[in-house]
Short mmCIF file of C-alpha atoms and ligand atoms in Angstrom, two decimals:
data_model
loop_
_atom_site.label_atom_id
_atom_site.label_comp_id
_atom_site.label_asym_id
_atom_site.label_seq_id
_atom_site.Cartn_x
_atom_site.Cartn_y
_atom_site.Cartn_z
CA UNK A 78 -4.89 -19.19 -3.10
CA UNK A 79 -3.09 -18.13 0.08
CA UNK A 80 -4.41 -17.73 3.21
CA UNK A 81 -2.11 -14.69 4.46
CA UNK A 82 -3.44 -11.57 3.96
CA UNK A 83 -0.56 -9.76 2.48
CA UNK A 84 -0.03 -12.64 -0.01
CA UNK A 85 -3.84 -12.56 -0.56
CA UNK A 86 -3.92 -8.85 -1.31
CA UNK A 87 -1.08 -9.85 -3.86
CA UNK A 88 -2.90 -12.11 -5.46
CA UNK A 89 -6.13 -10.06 -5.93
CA UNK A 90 -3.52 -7.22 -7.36
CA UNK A 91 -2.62 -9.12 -10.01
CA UNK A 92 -5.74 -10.77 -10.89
CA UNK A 93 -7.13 -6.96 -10.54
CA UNK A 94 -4.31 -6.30 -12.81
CA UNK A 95 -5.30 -9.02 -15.75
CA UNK A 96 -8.71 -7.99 -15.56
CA UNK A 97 -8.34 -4.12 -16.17
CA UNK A 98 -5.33 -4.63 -18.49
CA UNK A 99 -3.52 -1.38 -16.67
CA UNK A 100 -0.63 -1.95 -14.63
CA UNK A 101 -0.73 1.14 -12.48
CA UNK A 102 -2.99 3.65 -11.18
CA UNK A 103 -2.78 6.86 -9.82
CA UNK A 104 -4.95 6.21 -6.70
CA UNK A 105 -7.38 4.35 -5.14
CA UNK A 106 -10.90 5.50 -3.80
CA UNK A 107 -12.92 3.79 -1.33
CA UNK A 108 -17.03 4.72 -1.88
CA UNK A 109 -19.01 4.82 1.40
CA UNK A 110 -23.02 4.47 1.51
CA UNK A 111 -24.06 7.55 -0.54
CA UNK A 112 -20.93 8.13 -2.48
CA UNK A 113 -21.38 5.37 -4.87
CA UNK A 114 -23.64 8.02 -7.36
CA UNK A 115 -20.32 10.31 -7.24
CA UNK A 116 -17.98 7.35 -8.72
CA UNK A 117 -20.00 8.38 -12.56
CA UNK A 118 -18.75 12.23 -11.73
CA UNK A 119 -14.86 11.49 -11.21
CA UNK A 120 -13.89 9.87 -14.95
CA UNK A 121 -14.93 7.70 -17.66
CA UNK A 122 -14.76 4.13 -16.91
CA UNK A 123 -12.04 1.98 -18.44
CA UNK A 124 -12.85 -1.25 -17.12
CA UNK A 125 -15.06 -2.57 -14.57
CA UNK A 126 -14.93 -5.91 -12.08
CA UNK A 127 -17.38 -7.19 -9.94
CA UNK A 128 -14.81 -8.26 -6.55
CA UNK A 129 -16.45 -11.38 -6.79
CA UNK A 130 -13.91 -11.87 -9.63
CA UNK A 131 -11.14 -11.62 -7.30
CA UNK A 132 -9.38 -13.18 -4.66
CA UNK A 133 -10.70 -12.60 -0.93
CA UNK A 134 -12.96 -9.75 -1.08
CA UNK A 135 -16.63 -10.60 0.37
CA UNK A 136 -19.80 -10.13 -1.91
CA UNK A 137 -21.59 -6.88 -0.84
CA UNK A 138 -24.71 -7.52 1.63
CA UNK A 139 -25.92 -3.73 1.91
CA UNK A 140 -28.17 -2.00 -0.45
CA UNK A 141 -25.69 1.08 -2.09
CA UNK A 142 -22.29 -0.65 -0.96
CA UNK A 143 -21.97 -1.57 -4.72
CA UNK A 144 -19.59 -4.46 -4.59
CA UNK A 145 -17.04 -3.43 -8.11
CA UNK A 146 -13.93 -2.38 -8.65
CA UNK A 147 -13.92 0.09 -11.27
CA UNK A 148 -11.15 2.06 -13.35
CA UNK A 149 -11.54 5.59 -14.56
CA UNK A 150 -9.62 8.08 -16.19
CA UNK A 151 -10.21 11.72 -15.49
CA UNK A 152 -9.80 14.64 -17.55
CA UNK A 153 -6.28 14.80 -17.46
CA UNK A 154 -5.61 11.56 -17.80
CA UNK A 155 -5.00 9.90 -14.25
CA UNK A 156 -5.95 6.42 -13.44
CA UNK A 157 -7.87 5.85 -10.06
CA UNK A 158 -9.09 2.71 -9.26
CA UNK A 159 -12.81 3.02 -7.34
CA UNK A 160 -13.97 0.31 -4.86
CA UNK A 161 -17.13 0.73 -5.28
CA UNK A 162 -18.57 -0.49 -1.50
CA UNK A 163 -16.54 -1.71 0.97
CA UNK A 164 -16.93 -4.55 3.98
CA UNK A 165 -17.93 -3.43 7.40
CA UNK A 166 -16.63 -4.65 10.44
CA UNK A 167 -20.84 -5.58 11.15
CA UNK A 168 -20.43 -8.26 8.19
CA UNK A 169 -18.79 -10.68 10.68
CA UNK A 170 -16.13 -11.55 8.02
CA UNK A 171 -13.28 -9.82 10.37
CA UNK A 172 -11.42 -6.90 10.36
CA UNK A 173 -8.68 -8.74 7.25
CA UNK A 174 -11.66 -8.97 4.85
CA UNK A 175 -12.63 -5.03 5.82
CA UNK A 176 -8.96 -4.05 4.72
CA UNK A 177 -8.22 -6.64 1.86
CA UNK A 178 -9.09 -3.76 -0.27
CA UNK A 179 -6.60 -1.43 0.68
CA UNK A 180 -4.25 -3.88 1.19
CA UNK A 181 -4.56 -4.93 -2.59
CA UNK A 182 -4.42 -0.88 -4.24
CA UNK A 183 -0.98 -0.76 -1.93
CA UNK A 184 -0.08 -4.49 -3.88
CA UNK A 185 -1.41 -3.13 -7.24
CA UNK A 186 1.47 -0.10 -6.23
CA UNK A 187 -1.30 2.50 -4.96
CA UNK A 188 1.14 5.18 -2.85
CA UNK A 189 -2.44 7.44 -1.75
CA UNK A 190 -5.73 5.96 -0.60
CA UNK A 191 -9.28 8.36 -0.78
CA UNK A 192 -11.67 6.77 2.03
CA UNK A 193 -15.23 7.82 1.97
CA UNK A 194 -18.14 7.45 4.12
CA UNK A 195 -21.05 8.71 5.51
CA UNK A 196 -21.59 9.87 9.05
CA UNK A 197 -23.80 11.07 11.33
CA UNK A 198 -22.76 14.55 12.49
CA UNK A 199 -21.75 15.35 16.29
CA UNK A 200 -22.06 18.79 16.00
CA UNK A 201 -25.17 20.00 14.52
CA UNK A 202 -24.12 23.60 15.68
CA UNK A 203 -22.18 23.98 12.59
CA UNK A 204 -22.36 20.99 10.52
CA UNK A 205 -25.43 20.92 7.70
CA UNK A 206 -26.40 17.64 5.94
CA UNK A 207 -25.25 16.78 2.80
CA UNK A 208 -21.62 18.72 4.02
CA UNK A 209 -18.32 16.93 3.44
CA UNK A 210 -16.40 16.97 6.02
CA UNK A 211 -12.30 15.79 6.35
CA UNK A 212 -10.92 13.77 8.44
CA UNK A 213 -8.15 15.09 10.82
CA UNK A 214 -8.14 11.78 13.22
CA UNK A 215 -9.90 8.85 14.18
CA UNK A 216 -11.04 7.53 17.83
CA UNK A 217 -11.60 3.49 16.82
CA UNK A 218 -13.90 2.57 19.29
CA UNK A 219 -14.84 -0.28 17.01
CA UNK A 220 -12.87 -2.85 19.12
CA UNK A 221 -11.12 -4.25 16.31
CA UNK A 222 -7.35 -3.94 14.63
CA UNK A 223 -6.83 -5.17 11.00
CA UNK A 224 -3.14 -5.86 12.57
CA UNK A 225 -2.33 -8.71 14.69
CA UNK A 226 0.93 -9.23 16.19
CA UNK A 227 3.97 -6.85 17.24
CA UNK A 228 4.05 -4.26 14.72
CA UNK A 229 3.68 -1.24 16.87
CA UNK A 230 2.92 1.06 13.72
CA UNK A 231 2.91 5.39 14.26
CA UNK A 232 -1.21 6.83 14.03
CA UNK A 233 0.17 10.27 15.15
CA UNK A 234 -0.77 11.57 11.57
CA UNK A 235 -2.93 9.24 10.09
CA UNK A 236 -4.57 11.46 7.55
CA UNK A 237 -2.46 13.37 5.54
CA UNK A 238 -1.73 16.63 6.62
CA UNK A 239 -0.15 17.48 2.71
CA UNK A 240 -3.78 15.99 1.19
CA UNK A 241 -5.84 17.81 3.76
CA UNK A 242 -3.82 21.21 2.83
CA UNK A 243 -4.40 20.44 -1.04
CA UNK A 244 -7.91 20.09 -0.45
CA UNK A 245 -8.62 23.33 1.07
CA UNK A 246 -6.87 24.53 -1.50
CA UNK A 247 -9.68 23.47 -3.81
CA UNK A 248 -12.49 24.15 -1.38
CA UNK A 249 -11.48 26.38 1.71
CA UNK A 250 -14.82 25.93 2.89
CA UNK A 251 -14.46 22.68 3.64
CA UNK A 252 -14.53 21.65 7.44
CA UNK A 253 -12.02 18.90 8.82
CA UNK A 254 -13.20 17.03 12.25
CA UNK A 255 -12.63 13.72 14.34
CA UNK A 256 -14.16 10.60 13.04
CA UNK A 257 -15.79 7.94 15.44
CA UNK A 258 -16.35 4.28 14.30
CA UNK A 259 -18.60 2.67 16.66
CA UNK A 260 -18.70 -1.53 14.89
CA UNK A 261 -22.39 -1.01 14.41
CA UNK A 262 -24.65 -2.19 12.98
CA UNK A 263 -27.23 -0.44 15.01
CA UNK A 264 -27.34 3.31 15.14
CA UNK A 265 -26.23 5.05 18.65
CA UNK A 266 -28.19 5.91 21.61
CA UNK A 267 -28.78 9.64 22.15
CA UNK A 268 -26.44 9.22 25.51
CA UNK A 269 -23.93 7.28 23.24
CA UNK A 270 -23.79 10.42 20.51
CA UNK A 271 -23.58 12.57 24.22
CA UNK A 272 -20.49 10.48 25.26
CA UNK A 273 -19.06 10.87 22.06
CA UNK A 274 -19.21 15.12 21.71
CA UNK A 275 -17.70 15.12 25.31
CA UNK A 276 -14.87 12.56 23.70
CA UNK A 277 -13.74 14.93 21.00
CA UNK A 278 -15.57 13.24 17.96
CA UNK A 279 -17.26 15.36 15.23
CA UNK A 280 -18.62 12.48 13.30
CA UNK A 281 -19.83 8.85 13.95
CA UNK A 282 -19.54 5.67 11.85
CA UNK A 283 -19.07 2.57 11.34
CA UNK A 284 -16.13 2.41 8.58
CA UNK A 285 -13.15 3.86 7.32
CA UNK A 286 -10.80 3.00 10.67
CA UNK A 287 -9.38 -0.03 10.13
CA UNK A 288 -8.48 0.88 6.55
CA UNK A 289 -7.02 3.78 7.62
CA UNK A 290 -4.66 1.86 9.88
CA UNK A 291 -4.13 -0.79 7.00
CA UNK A 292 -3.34 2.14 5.09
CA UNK A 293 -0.99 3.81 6.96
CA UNK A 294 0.83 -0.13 7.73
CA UNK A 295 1.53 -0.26 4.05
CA UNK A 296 2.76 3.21 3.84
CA UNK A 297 0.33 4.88 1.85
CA UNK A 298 -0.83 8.34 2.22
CA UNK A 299 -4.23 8.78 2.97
CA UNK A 300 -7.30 11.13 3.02
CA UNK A 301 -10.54 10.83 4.79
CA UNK A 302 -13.69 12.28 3.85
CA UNK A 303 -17.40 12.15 5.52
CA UNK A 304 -20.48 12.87 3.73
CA UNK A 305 -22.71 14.33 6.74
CA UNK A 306 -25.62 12.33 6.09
CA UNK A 307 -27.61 12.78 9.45
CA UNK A 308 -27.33 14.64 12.92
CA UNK A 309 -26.53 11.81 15.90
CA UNK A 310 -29.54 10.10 16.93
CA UNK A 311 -31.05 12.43 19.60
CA UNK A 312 -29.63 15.60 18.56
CA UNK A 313 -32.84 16.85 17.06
CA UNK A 314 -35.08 14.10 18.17
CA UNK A 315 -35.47 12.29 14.29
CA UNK A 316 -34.91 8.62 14.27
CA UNK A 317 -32.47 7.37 11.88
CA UNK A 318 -32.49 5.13 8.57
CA UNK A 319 -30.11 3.87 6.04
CA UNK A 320 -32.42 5.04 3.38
CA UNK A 321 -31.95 8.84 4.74
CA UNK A 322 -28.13 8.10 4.40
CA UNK A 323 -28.68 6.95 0.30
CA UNK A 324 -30.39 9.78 -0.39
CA UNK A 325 -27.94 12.49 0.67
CA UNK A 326 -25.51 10.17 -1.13
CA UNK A 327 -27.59 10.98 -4.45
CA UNK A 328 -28.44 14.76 -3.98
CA UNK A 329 -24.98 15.59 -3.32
CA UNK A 330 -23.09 13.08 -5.83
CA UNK A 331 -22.34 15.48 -8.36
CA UNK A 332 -20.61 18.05 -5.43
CA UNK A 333 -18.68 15.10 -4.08
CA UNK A 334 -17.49 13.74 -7.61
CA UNK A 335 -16.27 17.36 -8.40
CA UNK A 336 -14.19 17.76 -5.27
CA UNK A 337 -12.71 13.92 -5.97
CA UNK A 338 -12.04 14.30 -9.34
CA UNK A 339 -9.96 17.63 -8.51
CA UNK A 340 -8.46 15.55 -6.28
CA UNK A 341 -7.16 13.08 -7.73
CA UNK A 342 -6.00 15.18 -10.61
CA UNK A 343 -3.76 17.17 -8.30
CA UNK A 344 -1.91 14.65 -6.65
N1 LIG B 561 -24.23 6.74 12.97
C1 LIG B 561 -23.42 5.78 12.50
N2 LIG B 561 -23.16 5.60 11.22
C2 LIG B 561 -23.75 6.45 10.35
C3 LIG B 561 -24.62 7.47 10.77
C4 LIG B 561 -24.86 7.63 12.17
O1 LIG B 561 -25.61 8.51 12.62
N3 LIG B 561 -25.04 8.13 9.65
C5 LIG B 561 -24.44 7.52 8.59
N4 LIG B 561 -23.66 6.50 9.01
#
């Protein structure tokens, strides 16, 4: 097994490959805390494997990061391969393991990348739990790049512009904002959610980044999508709890399956 990344994230492709039995696939999604329950809503499933099964991809050490890769078809007949859970950057495993599973869909011959997660929300003036919310652009102020080296590589559009447009398209009442990944794993301070309203951001996590940069290094097209799970810690005086997060996940999985599945069947 090889110890490069790219050659790793070859390796899992085609071992991802035997174990489905399909050679190509329409997209890949990434499922954040709370949007595992909307995976059942996008297709049926065609195969399932636990990422155990294949090369360099970390077991899951959250409760509702899942930890499968799983195939489905949906209603008109596109293949999109789900990763159901993802590493976080707070796993210690480094910032290669967090991307090894975008790196493998763009092996496996992925071209567009769906990343999900859930986020607190910056601005409670217009944002209501349990909205989705898409990405326009990213501050990483997680301190870490999933590239090392000289490959200067062009974040002036990040999230698709074309994906963004076709998903308003579907839902035009769908928000778009800045997304802020702190490393985590703790929750922010009230002044650090201040800091970060003053900075731009719209939502705060701890995901999503680095894959998005991974993403964009191997060329595919991506969209970003936040689940607003909570307001910032201090914006209306609750404390916060991963629980919380799950649950939003759940009452809204059938809303956020929906949206994906369109999606996916209009790329
Ligand atoms: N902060 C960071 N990550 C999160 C939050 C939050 O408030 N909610 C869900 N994920």
């Amino acid at each position: 097994m090889s110890t490069n990344p790219y050659n790793l994230a070859q390796d899992a492709a085609a071992a991802l490959k035997s174990a489905t039995g399909l050679d190509t696939f329409d997209a890949a999604l990434v499922m954040g805390s709370g949007w595992v329950p909307a995976a059942d809503v996008i297709g049926q499933t065609v195969a399932e494997v636990p990422v155990g099964d294949l090369p360099g991809f970390a077991p899951p050490v959250v409760a509702g990061h899942g930890g499968k890769v799983r195939v489905v078809r949906t209603e008109s007949g596109k293949h999109a391969l789900i990763f159901l859970g993802r590493t976080h950057l707070y796993e210690g495993r480094g910032p290669e393991v967090v991307v090894h599973g975008v790196r493998t869909a763009a092996a496996a011959g992925v071209r567009t990348i769906v990343l999900t997660n859930a986020a607190g929300g910056l601005r409670p003036e217009t944002q209501n739990v349990g909205d989705p919310v898409l990405i326009s652009d990213h501050i990483n102020m997680s301190g870490a790049n999933p590239i090392t080296g000289t490959t200067f590589i062009d974040l002036t559009e990040v999230y698709s512009k074309r994906l963004r447009a076709l998903v308003h398209e579907i839902d035009p009442s769908i928000a778009e904002g800045v997304y802020v990944a702190f490393r985590g794993p703790t929750y922010e301070t009230p002044a650090e959610i201040r800091m970060l309203r003053t900075l731009g951001g719209d939502m705060i996590g701890m995901s999503t980044v680095l894959e998005a940069i991974a993403a964009r290094e191997a060329g595919l097209e991506v969209l970003g999508v936040s689940l607003v799970t909570n307001p910032g810690a201090g914006l209306v005086g609750e404390p916060l709890n991963h629980e919380e997060v799950l649950e939003v996940g759940r009452s809204t999985a059938a809303r956020m399956g929906v949206l994906l599945a369109k999606v996916v069947d209009r790329l």
